[in-house]
Coordinates of C-alpha atoms in Angstrom, one line a residue:
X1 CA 4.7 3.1 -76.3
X2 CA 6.8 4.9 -73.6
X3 CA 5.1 7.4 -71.8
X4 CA 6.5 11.3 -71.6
X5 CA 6.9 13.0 -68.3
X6 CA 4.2 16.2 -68.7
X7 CA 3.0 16.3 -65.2
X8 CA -0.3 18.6 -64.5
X9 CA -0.6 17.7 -60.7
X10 CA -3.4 16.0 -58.8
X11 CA -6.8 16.2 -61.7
X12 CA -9.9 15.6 -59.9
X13 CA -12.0 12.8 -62.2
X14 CA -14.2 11.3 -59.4
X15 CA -14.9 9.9 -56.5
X16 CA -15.1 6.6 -54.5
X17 CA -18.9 6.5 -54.0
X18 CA -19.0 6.4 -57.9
X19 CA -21.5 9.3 -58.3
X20 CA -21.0 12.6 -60.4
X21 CA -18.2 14.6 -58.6
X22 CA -19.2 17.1 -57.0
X23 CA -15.1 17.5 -55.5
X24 CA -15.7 18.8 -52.0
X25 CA -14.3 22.1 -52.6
X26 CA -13.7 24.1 -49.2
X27 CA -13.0 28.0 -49.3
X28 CA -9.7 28.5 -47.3
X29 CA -7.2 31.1 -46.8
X30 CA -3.8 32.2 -48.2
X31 CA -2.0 34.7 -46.2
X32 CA -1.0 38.0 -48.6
X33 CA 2.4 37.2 -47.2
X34 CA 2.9 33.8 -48.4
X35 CA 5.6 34.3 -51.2
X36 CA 5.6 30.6 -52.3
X37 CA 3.4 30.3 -55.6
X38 CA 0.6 27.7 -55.5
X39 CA -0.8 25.7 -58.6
X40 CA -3.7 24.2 -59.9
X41 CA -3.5 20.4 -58.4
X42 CA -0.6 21.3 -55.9
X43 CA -1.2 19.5 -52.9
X44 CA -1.8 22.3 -49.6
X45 CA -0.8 22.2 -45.8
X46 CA -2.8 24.0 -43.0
X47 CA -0.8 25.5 -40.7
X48 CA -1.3 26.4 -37.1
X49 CA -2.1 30.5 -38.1
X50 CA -5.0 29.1 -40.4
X51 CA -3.5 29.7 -43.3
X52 CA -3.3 26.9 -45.9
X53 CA 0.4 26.9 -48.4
X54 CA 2.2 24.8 -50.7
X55 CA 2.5 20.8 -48.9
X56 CA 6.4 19.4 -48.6
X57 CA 6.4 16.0 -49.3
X58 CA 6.7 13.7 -46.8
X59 CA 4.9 12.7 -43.3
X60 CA 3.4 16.1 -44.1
X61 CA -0.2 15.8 -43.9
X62 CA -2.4 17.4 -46.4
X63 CA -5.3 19.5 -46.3
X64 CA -6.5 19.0 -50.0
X65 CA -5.8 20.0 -53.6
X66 CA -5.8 23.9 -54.3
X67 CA -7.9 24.2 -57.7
X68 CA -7.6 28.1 -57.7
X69 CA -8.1 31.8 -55.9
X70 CA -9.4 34.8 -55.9
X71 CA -7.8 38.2 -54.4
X72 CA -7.6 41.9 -53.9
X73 CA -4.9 42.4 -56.7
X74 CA -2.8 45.6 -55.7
X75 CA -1.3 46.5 -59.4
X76 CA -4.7 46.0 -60.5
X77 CA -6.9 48.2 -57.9
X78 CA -9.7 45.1 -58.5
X79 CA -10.7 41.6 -57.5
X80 CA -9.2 38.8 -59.5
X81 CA -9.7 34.8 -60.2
X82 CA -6.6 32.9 -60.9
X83 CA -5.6 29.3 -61.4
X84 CA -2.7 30.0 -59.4
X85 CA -1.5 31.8 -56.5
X86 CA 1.6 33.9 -57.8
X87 CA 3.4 34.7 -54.4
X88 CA 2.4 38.8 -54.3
X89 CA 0.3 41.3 -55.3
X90 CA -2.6 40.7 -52.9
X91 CA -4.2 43.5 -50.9
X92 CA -5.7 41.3 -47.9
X93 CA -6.1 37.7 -47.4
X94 CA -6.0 35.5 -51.2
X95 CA -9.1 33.0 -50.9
X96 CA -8.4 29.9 -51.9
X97 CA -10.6 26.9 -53.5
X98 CA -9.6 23.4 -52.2
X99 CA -10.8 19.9 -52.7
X100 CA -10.5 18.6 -49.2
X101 CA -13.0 15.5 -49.7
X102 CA -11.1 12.2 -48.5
X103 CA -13.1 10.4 -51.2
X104 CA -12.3 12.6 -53.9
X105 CA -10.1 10.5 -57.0
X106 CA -6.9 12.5 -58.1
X107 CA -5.6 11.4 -61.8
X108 CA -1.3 12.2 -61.7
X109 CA 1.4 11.1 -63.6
X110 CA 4.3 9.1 -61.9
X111 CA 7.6 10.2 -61.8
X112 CA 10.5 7.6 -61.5
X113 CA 12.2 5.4 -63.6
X114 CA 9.9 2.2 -63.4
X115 CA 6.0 1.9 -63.8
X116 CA 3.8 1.9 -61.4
X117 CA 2.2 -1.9 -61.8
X118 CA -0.7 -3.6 -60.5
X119 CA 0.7 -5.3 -57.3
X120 CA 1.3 -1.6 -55.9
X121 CA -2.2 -0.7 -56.3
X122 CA -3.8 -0.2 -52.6
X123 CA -0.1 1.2 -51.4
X124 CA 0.7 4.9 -50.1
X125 CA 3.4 7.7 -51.9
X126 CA 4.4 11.1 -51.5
X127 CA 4.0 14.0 -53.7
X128 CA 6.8 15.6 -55.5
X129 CA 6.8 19.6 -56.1
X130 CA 7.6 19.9 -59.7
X131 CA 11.1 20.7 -61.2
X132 CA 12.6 22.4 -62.8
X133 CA 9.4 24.8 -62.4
X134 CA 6.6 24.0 -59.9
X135 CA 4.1 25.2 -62.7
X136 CA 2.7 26.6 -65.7
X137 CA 2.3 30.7 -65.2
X138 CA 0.3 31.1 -68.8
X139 CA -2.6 28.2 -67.6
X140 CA -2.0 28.2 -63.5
X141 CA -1.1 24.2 -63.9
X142 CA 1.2 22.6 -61.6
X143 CA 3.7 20.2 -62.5
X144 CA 3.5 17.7 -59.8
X145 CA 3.9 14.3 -59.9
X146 CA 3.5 11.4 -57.6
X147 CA 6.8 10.3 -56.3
X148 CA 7.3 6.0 -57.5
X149 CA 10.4 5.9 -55.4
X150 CA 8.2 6.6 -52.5
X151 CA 6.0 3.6 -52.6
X152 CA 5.6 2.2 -49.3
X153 CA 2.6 0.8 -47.0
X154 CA 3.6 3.7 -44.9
X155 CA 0.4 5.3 -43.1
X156 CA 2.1 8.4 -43.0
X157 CA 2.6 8.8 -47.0
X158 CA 0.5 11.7 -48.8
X159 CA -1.8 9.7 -51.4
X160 CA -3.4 5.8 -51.4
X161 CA -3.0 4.8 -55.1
X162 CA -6.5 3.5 -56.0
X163 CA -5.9 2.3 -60.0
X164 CA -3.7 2.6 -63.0
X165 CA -5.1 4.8 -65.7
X166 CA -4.8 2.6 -69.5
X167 CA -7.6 4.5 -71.3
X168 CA -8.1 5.6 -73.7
X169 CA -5.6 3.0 -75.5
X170 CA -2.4 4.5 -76.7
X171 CA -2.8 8.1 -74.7
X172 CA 0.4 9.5 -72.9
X173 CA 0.3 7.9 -69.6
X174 CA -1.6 4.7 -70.5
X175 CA 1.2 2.5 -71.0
X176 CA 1.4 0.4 -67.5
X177 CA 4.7 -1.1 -68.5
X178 CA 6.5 2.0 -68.9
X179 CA 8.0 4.5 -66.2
X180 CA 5.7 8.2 -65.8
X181 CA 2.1 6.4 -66.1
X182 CA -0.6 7.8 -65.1
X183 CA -2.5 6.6 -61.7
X184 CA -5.8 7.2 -59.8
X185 CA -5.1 8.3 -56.5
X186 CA -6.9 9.1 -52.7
X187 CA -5.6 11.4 -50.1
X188 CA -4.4 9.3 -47.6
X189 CA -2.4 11.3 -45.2
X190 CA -4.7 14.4 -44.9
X191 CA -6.7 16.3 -42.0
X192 CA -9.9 14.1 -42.5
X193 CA -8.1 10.9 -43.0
X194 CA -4.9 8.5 -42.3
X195 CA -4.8 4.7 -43.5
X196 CA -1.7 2.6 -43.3
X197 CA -1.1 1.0 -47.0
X198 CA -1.8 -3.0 -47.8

């Protein structure tokens, strides 16, 4: 059954070790003045200020996977949790949750228009921002995907693909001979870690 392309960015499911994930989350900072939006399972950047924002794809390496903030909200006059970071309304630095663990396991859908297939398992890729919208305003979801026409043994690419996702039987994204499939991914290129693929 082909799969349909309904990105939900980088998922946390797990981790290397095999043990309950517990996701690594690290409390970092969004300046007030960062206008670009960040999503749940968009991939971050720290910069030089401190600040983490949204990742570019390419040799740019990667702090971790924002999973949500909290901020002074200005329209609202009180503090507020959301899955995503709109671009305004913050009164004061926005603190952000990200998963920075290297061992942390990502579930994302492919982009492209072949499947991702079992000989490119242990190989790197970048990230793509999602289009035509980065993400979902009503649930704070992003819609990046993992970019197959990156696929390279590259040290410098974003994510290590670990596995291919084919359960449960039949789901959106389990079909490993179709384009858009679902995969089980690493950071690869990120601040605590940089492997060159097999």
């Amino acid at each position: 059954m082909p799969n349909t392309l309904a990105p939900f960015g980088f998922r946390p499911v797990g981790n290397l070790d095999g043990f309950a994930p517990t996701y690594g989350h690290t409390r970092k900072l969004v300046s007030p003045s960062d206008t670009t939006p960040i999503y749940t399972g968009d991939p971050v950047t720290q910069l030089t200020t401190g600040y983490v924002t949204l990742s570019t794809a390419g040799s740019n390496q990667i702090h971790g996977i924002f999973v949500g903030c909290e901020y002074l909200s200005t329209s609202m006059q009180r503090k507020v949790w959301k899955a995503y970071w709109p671009g305004s309304d913050a009164t004061g630095d926005v603190l952000a949750q990200v998963i920075s663990d290297p061992k942390v396991l990502f579930r994302v859908q492919a982009n492209g228009s072949t499947p991702i297939g079992l000989a490119d398992i242990g190989t790197n890729a970048n990230f793509a921002v999602g289009t035509p919208a980065q993400g979902n305003t009503a649930s704070g979801i992003s819609y990046a995907t993992l970019n197959q026409g990156s696929l390279s043994t590259n040290a410098t690419l974003q994510f290590r693909i670990v596995a291919l996702v084919q359960d449960p039987p039949g789901d959106n994204g389990t079909d490993i001979t179709a384009a858009n499939n679902h995969v089980l991914v690493k950071l690869n290129n990120s601040d605590f870690n940089v492997a060159a693929g097999i």
